[in-house]
Coordinates of C-alpha atoms and ligand atoms in Angstrom, one line a residue:
S30 CA -0.2 0.0 0.4
Q31 CA 1.8 3.0 -1.4
C32 CA 0.7 6.2 -0.3
N33 CA 1.4 7.8 -3.7
L34 CA 3.4 7.8 -6.8
G35 CA 3.7 11.5 -7.7
E36 CA 7.6 12.2 -6.3
P37 CA 10.3 9.9 -8.0
W38 CA 10.9 8.8 -4.2
R39 CA 7.9 6.7 -3.8
V40 CA 8.6 5.5 -7.7
Q41 CA 12.2 4.4 -6.3
M42 CA 11.0 2.4 -3.8
N43 CA 8.3 0.3 -5.3
A44 CA 10.6 -0.2 -7.8
D45 CA 13.2 -1.4 -4.7
I46 CA 10.3 -3.8 -3.9
R47 CA 9.3 -4.9 -7.3
K48 CA 13.4 -5.3 -8.0
A49 CA 13.9 -7.5 -4.8
A50 CA 10.8 -9.6 -5.1
A51 CA 11.9 -10.4 -8.6
A52 CA 14.9 -12.4 -7.1
H53 CA 12.1 -14.8 -5.5
P54 CA 9.3 -15.8 -7.8
E55 CA 7.3 -17.0 -4.6
L56 CA 6.1 -13.6 -3.4
N57 CA 3.6 -12.2 -5.7
V58 CA 3.4 -8.6 -4.6
I59 CA 0.6 -6.7 -5.9
F60 CA 0.5 -3.1 -5.7
K61 CA -1.9 -0.6 -5.3
D62 CA -1.3 3.8 -5.4
A63 CA -3.6 5.6 -3.1
Q64 CA -3.0 9.0 -4.8
N65 CA -2.1 10.8 -1.7
D66 CA -5.6 10.2 -0.6
T67 CA -5.3 9.3 3.0
L68 CA -9.5 7.5 2.8
K69 CA -8.4 5.8 -0.5
Q70 CA -5.2 4.0 1.3
R71 CA -7.5 3.3 4.1
S72 CA -9.7 1.5 1.8
Q73 CA -7.1 0.1 0.1
I74 CA -5.3 -1.8 3.7
E75 CA -9.2 -3.2 4.2
E76 CA -8.7 -4.7 0.4
F77 CA -6.0 -5.8 1.1
I78 CA -7.0 -7.9 4.7
N79 CA -10.0 -8.4 3.1
S80 CA -8.7 -10.7 -0.1
G81 CA -6.5 -12.7 1.9
A82 CA -3.3 -11.1 1.8
D83 CA -0.3 -13.2 3.3
L84 CA 1.3 -9.9 4.4
L85 CA 1.1 -6.0 4.0
I86 CA 3.8 -3.5 3.5
V87 CA 2.1 0.2 4.3
S88 CA 3.8 2.8 2.7
P89 CA 1.5 5.4 5.0
K90 CA 0.8 9.1 4.5
E91 CA -0.5 9.9 7.6
A92 CA -0.1 8.7 11.4
A93 CA -3.6 9.0 12.2
P94 CA -5.4 7.8 9.7
L95 CA -4.3 4.9 8.7
T96 CA -3.6 3.4 12.0
P97 CA -6.6 1.6 12.6
P98 CA -6.3 -0.2 9.7
V99 CA -2.5 -1.2 9.6
A100 CA -3.8 -2.3 13.6
A101 CA -6.7 -4.3 12.1
A102 CA -4.6 -6.1 9.9
F103 CA -2.4 -6.8 12.4
K104 CA -4.6 -8.1 14.8
K105 CA -6.2 -10.1 12.4
G106 CA -2.3 -12.4 12.2
I107 CA -1.6 -11.2 9.5
P108 CA 2.2 -9.5 9.4
V109 CA 2.0 -5.9 8.7
I110 CA 5.9 -3.8 7.5
V111 CA 5.4 0.1 7.7
L112 CA 7.7 1.8 5.4
D113 CA 9.5 5.6 5.8
R114 CA 5.8 7.5 7.7
K115 CA 5.1 5.7 10.8
V116 CA 2.0 5.0 12.6
L117 CA 1.0 5.7 16.4
G118 CA 1.3 2.6 18.3
G119 CA 3.1 -0.6 18.2
D120 CA 0.3 -3.1 16.4
F121 CA 2.6 -3.4 13.6
T122 CA 5.1 -6.4 13.0
Q123 CA 7.5 -3.9 12.0
F124 CA 8.6 -0.7 11.3
I125 CA 11.1 0.0 8.4
G126 CA 13.0 4.1 7.5
A127 CA 15.5 6.0 8.1
D128 CA 16.2 8.2 11.6
N129 CA 14.1 11.3 9.8
R130 CA 15.1 13.1 13.5
K131 CA 18.4 12.2 13.3
I132 CA 18.6 13.6 9.6
G133 CA 16.7 17.0 11.0
R134 CA 19.4 17.9 12.9
S135 CA 22.3 16.3 10.9
A136 CA 21.1 19.0 8.0
G137 CA 20.2 21.8 11.0
E138 CA 24.2 20.9 12.3
W139 CA 25.3 21.1 8.8
M140 CA 23.6 24.8 7.3
V141 CA 24.6 26.7 10.3
R142 CA 27.9 25.5 9.6
R143 CA 27.6 26.4 7.2
L144 CA 25.9 29.5 6.9
L145 CA 28.5 31.2 9.9
D146 CA 30.6 30.9 7.1
L147 CA 29.0 33.4 4.5
P148 CA 30.1 36.9 4.1
A149 CA 26.4 38.5 4.3
V150 CA 25.6 36.6 7.9
K151 CA 28.8 37.8 9.2
A152 CA 27.7 41.1 8.9
R153 CA 24.8 40.9 9.8
G154 CA 24.9 39.0 12.5
R155 CA 22.7 36.6 12.2
A156 CA 21.5 34.1 9.5
R157 CA 17.7 33.8 7.5
V158 CA 16.2 30.9 7.1
V159 CA 13.0 29.6 5.5
E160 CA 12.0 26.1 6.1
L161 CA 9.0 24.6 3.3
K162 CA 8.1 21.2 5.8
G163 CA 6.8 18.0 5.0
L164 CA 3.4 17.6 5.9
M165 CA 3.0 17.8 9.8
T166 CA 0.7 15.4 9.8
S167 CA 2.8 12.2 8.7
T168 CA 6.0 11.6 11.4
P169 CA 8.9 12.3 8.6
G170 CA 7.7 16.0 8.2
Q171 CA 7.1 16.5 12.6
D172 CA 10.8 15.1 13.2
R173 CA 13.3 16.9 10.7
N174 CA 11.1 20.0 11.6
A175 CA 12.1 18.8 16.1
G176 CA 16.1 17.6 14.5
F177 CA 16.0 21.2 12.7
R178 CA 15.1 22.9 15.9
E179 CA 17.3 21.0 18.0
A180 CA 20.0 22.2 15.9
L181 CA 19.0 25.8 15.9
Q182 CA 19.2 25.5 19.4
G183 CA 21.7 28.7 20.7
K184 CA 22.4 30.0 17.4
P185 CA 22.5 33.1 15.7
V186 CA 19.9 31.7 13.2
D187 CA 16.5 33.0 13.1
V188 CA 13.6 31.0 10.8
I189 CA 12.1 33.9 9.3
F190 CA 9.3 32.0 7.3
Q191 CA 8.1 28.1 7.8
A192 CA 5.1 26.4 5.9
D193 CA 4.0 23.2 5.5
M194 CA 4.0 21.9 1.7
K195 CA 3.0 19.2 2.4
W196 CA 6.2 16.9 -0.1
L197 CA 4.8 19.3 -3.0
E198 CA 7.1 20.4 -5.3
P199 CA 4.0 22.7 -6.4
E200 CA 3.1 24.2 -3.1
A201 CA 6.8 24.1 -1.8
R202 CA 6.7 26.6 -5.4
R203 CA 4.0 29.1 -4.2
E204 CA 4.8 28.5 -0.8
M205 CA 8.3 30.0 -1.8
E206 CA 7.4 33.0 -4.0
S207 CA 5.4 34.3 -0.8
A208 CA 8.9 34.5 1.2
L209 CA 9.9 36.3 -1.3
A210 CA 8.0 38.3 -1.3
V211 CA 7.6 39.4 2.6
Y212 CA 11.7 39.0 2.7
K213 CA 14.6 40.9 0.7
D214 CA 17.4 39.0 2.8
I215 CA 17.2 35.1 2.7
D216 CA 19.9 33.4 3.3
L217 CA 19.6 29.3 3.0
V218 CA 15.4 26.8 2.6
Y219 CA 15.5 24.0 3.9
A220 CA 12.9 21.9 3.2
H221 CA 12.4 18.5 4.1
N222 CA 12.3 16.5 0.6
D223 CA 14.6 17.4 -2.5
P224 CA 11.3 18.2 -4.6
G225 CA 10.0 21.5 -2.4
A226 CA 14.0 22.9 -2.8
H227 CA 13.5 22.4 -6.1
G228 CA 11.0 24.2 -5.9
A229 CA 11.9 26.9 -3.7
Y230 CA 15.1 26.6 -6.0
L231 CA 12.7 27.5 -9.1
A232 CA 10.6 30.2 -7.8
A233 CA 14.0 32.3 -6.7
K234 CA 14.9 31.8 -10.6
A235 CA 12.1 33.1 -11.2
A236 CA 12.5 36.1 -8.9
G237 CA 15.8 36.1 -10.3
R238 CA 17.4 35.7 -6.8
E239 CA 18.2 31.7 -7.0
K240 CA 22.1 32.6 -6.8
S241 CA 21.9 34.5 -3.5
L242 CA 21.1 31.8 -1.3
L243 CA 21.6 28.4 -0.2
F244 CA 18.7 25.2 -1.1
V245 CA 19.0 22.1 1.1
G246 CA 16.8 19.7 0.7
I247 CA 16.6 15.1 1.7
D248 CA 16.0 12.2 -0.1
A249 CA 19.3 12.5 -2.4
L250 CA 17.8 9.7 -5.2
A251 CA 20.7 9.2 -7.4
Q252 CA 18.2 10.4 -10.4
E253 CA 17.6 13.3 -8.8
G254 CA 18.5 14.9 -5.6
Q255 CA 22.2 13.9 -6.4
V256 CA 21.7 15.1 -9.6
Y257 CA 21.1 18.3 -7.8
V258 CA 24.3 18.3 -5.9
R259 CA 26.1 17.8 -9.3
Q260 CA 24.5 20.8 -11.5
G261 CA 24.8 23.0 -8.0
L262 CA 20.6 23.8 -7.7
L263 CA 21.7 22.2 -3.9
A264 CA 24.1 22.7 -1.6
A265 CA 23.3 19.8 0.5
S266 CA 21.0 16.5 -0.1
F267 CA 20.8 14.4 2.9
E268 CA 19.8 11.0 1.8
Y269 CA 16.4 8.6 2.3
P270 CA 16.9 5.2 2.1
T271 CA 13.5 3.7 0.8
G272 CA 14.2 0.4 1.8
G273 CA 12.6 -1.3 -0.5
A274 CA 15.2 -3.9 -0.7
E275 CA 15.0 -4.7 3.2
A276 CA 11.3 -4.8 3.4
I277 CA 11.2 -7.6 0.8
A278 CA 14.3 -8.6 3.3
S279 CA 12.3 -9.1 6.1
A280 CA 8.7 -10.3 4.5
L281 CA 10.6 -13.3 2.7
K282 CA 11.9 -13.9 7.0
L283 CA 8.3 -13.6 8.1
L284 CA 6.6 -15.7 5.4
R285 CA 9.3 -18.5 6.6
G286 CA 8.0 -18.0 10.2
E287 CA 11.1 -16.1 12.1
I288 CA 11.1 -12.8 14.4
V289 CA 11.9 -10.1 12.8
P290 CA 13.1 -6.9 15.2
K291 CA 10.5 -3.8 15.9
E292 CA 12.0 -1.6 14.3
I293 CA 15.1 -1.5 11.5
T294 CA 17.4 2.0 11.2
L295 CA 18.5 2.8 7.6
K296 CA 21.4 4.8 7.9
S297 CA 21.8 8.6 6.0
R298 CA 24.7 9.7 4.1
V299 CA 25.1 13.9 3.1
F300 CA 25.6 14.9 -0.6
T301 CA 27.2 18.4 -1.0
K302 CA 29.2 19.6 -4.3
A303 CA 32.7 18.3 -2.0
N304 CA 31.8 14.8 -1.7
V305 CA 29.3 13.4 -4.3
A306 CA 31.5 12.5 -6.5
A307 CA 33.1 10.2 -4.5
G308 CA 29.1 8.6 -2.9
G309 CA 28.8 11.4 0.0
E310 CA 29.4 10.7 3.7
W311 CA 28.1 8.7 6.1
L312 CA 26.5 10.5 9.0
P313 CA 27.9 9.5 12.3
Ligands
FRU28 C1 7.6 11.0 -1.1 C2 8.4 11.8 0.6 C3 9.9 12.0 0.4 C4 9.9 12.8 1.7 C5 9.4 11.0 2.2 C6 8.4 11.4 3.4 O1 6.3 10.6 -1.2 O2 8.0 12.9 0.4 O3 10.6 13.6 -0.7 O4 11.4 11.8 1.9 O5 8.0 11.1 1.3 O6 7.8 10.0 3.9

């Protein structure tokens, strides 16, 4: 159950699942795309339960509304692997994802260092940042915000504009147009995903201001964020692995009746112009 296929990252997740499953002809993976509609995702999970699925992999759009159908499957004895965004409580078999709070904090620490080095910031004494948040009813949005704010504590960095762009590039672009209209001095945009960072870049470019500020995003897909970093559009992108291959590895174990850990935390790398050619650098 995929919450949407609008972003390249989710297309990649499904491709990773398909690829890992292809090596196991005994697996038949049925994909459903909820098209970013929570109610549709709820009913699709119910359909899977009723159709007698042996195991569910769910990447939920929002935490609270997707908790009941996931719990219902789990309570019926269907193993449920929750991927990337979390549900509430513990009624699922396994969660797989990277540590978004840590990614947000590492991104924040990286941005503080970079900002304090900018001549404009040195002259002004404080940095001015825009934060374009992922959907705040989903856990990665909440955690990428919380970790980032932790890193800013006590630092001369002000978030002068923030908005929920719901993970969507066109929303990010619109929000950034508003920020640019109001603020003449912006040093950096922190977007919770690369489509958001790219949307902000396009807004700045249309205003002829893209060279006067830095853009930082999250996901760092080889065909998306890493390319933006190499092209110099993004100053940095933090990797958010899809977990697709790990989900299939866990599914095989569960279908054989093995016990798996409640949570698998995936590692993440940072990509910058200096390290992208070498494959990025692992977060500590
Ligand atoms: C895709 C996406 C990614 C992001 C993830 C968070 O829908 O927005 O860009 O990293 O979801 O759940």
